Coordinates of C-alpha atoms in Angstrom, one line a residue:
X1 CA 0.0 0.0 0.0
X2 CA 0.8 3.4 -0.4
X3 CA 0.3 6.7 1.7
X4 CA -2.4 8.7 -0.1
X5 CA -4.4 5.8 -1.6
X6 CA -8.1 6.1 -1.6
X7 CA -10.2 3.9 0.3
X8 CA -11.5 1.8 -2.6
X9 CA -8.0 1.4 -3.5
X10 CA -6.8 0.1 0.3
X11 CA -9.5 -2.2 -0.1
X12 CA -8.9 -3.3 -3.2
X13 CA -4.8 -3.8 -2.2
X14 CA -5.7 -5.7 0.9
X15 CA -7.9 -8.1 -1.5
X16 CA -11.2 -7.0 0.0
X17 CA -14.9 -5.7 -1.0
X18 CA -14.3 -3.1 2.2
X19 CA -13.7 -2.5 5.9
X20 CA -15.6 -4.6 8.1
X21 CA -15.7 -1.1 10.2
X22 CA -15.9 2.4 9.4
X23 CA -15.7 5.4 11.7
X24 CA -16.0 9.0 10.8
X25 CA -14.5 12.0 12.0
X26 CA -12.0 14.6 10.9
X27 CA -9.6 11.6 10.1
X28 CA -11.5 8.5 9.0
X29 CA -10.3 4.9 9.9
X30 CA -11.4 1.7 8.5
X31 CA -10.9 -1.5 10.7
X32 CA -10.5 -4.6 8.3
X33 CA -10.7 -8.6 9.8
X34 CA -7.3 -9.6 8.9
X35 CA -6.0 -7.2 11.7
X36 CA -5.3 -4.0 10.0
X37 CA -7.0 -0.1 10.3
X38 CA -6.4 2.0 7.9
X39 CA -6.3 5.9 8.6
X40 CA -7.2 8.9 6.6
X41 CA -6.4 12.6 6.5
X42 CA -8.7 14.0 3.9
X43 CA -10.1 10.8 2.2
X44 CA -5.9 10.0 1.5
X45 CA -4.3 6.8 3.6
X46 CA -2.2 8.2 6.0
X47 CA -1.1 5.5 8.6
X48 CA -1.6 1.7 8.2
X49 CA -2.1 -0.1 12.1
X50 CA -1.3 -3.5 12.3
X51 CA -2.7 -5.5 15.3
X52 CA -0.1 -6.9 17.4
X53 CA -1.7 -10.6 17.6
X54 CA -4.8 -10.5 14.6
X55 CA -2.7 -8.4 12.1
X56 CA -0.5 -9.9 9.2
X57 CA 3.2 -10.2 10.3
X58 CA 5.6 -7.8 8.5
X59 CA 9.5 -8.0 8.3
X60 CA 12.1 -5.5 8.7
X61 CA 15.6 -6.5 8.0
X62 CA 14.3 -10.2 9.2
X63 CA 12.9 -9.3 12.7
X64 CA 8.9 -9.6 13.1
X65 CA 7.7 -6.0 13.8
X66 CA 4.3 -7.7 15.0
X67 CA 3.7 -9.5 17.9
X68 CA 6.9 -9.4 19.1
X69 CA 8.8 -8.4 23.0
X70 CA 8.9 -4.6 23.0
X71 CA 12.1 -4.6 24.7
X72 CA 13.6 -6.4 21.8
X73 CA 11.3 -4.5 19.2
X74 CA 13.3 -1.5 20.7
X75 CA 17.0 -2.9 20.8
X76 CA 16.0 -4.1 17.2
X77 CA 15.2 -0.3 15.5
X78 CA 18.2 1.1 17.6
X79 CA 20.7 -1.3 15.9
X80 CA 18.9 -1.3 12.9
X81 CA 19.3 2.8 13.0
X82 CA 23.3 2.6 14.1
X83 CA 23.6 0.3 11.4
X84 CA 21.7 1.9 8.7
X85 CA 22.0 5.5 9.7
X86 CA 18.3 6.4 9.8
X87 CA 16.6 8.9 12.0
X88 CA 15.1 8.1 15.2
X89 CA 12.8 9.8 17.2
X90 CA 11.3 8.6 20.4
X91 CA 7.5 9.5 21.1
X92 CA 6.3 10.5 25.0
X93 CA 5.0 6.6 25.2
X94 CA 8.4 5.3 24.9
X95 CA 7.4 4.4 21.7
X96 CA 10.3 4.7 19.1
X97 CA 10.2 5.7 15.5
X98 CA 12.4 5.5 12.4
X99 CA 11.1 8.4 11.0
X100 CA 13.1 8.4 7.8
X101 CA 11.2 4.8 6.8
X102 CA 8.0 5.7 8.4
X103 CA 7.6 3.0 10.9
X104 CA 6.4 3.3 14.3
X105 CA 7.1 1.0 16.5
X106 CA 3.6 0.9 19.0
X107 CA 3.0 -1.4 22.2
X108 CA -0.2 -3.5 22.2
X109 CA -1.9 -5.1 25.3
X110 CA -2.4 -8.4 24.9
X111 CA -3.3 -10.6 28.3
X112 CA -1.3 -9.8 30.8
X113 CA 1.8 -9.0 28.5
X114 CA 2.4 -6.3 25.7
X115 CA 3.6 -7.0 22.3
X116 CA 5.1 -4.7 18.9
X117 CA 2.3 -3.1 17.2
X118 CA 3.9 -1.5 13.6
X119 CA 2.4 1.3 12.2
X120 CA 3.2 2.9 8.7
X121 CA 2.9 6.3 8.9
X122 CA 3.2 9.1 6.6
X123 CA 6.1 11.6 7.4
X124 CA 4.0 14.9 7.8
X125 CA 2.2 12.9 10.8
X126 CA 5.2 11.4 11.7
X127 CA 7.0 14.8 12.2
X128 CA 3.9 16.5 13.5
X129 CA 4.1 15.8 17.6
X130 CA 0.5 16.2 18.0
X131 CA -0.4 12.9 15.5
X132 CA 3.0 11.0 16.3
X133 CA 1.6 11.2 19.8
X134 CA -1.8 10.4 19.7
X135 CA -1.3 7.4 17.1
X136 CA -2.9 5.6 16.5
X137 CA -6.2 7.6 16.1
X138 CA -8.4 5.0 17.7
X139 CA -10.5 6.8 20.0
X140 CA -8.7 10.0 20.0
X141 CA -10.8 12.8 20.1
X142 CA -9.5 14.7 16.8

């Protein structure tokens, strides 16, 4: 997928007729049953959610951004960053993010444990505090 695809064309990439959910609001999100929400800023994706247990697992350099130990999802982007030189940037959650690729590394409840939730996120909301914080935009009041 990429960022400023129409909803049709999200659907149509994850091999869907549509979301299974659909919430309004100044930035739309579509919830899908193969674990991912989709997010829009003026009708355009802007950030892709992945859940940590339910959503499809997605490599980076090998290691499994979802639905693995946070602590390691950490350690992971900050060798991945010495190695590769990209940027980080760590959100108010502890969250970290390798701005220059657009991933954002998330924490996900799940039982009594947490797990990596990736999201793919577009670099103006990536460099804009107010979304990197408040992603993702379920049940944010926008």
């Amino acid at each position: 997928m990429q960022f400023g695809m129409s909803p049709a064309e999200v659907a149509q990439a994850l091999l869907v007729p549509g979301p299974q959910e659909r919430v309004g609001g100044p930035y739309a999100q579509e919830g899908f049953p193969n674990g991912v929400k989709a997010f829009y800023d003026a009708g355009m994706l802007a950030c892709v959610a992945l859940d940590a247990v339910t959503g499809p697992q997605v490599f980076l350099s090998g290691f499994p951004l979802a639905g693995s130990d946070p602590e390691q999802g950490r350690q992971f982007l900050l060798d991945h960053a010495a190695e590769h030189g990209n940027c980080l940037l760590y959100t108010p959650d502890e969250s970290l993010s390798l701005t220059d690729i657009g991933v954002l590394l998330r924490s996900q409840q799940v039982g009594a444990g947490r797990l990596t939730r990736p999201l793919f996120v577009k670099e103006e909301w990536l460099e804009s505090e107010y979304f990197r914080d408040r992603l993702p935009l379920e049940g944010a009041s926008c």
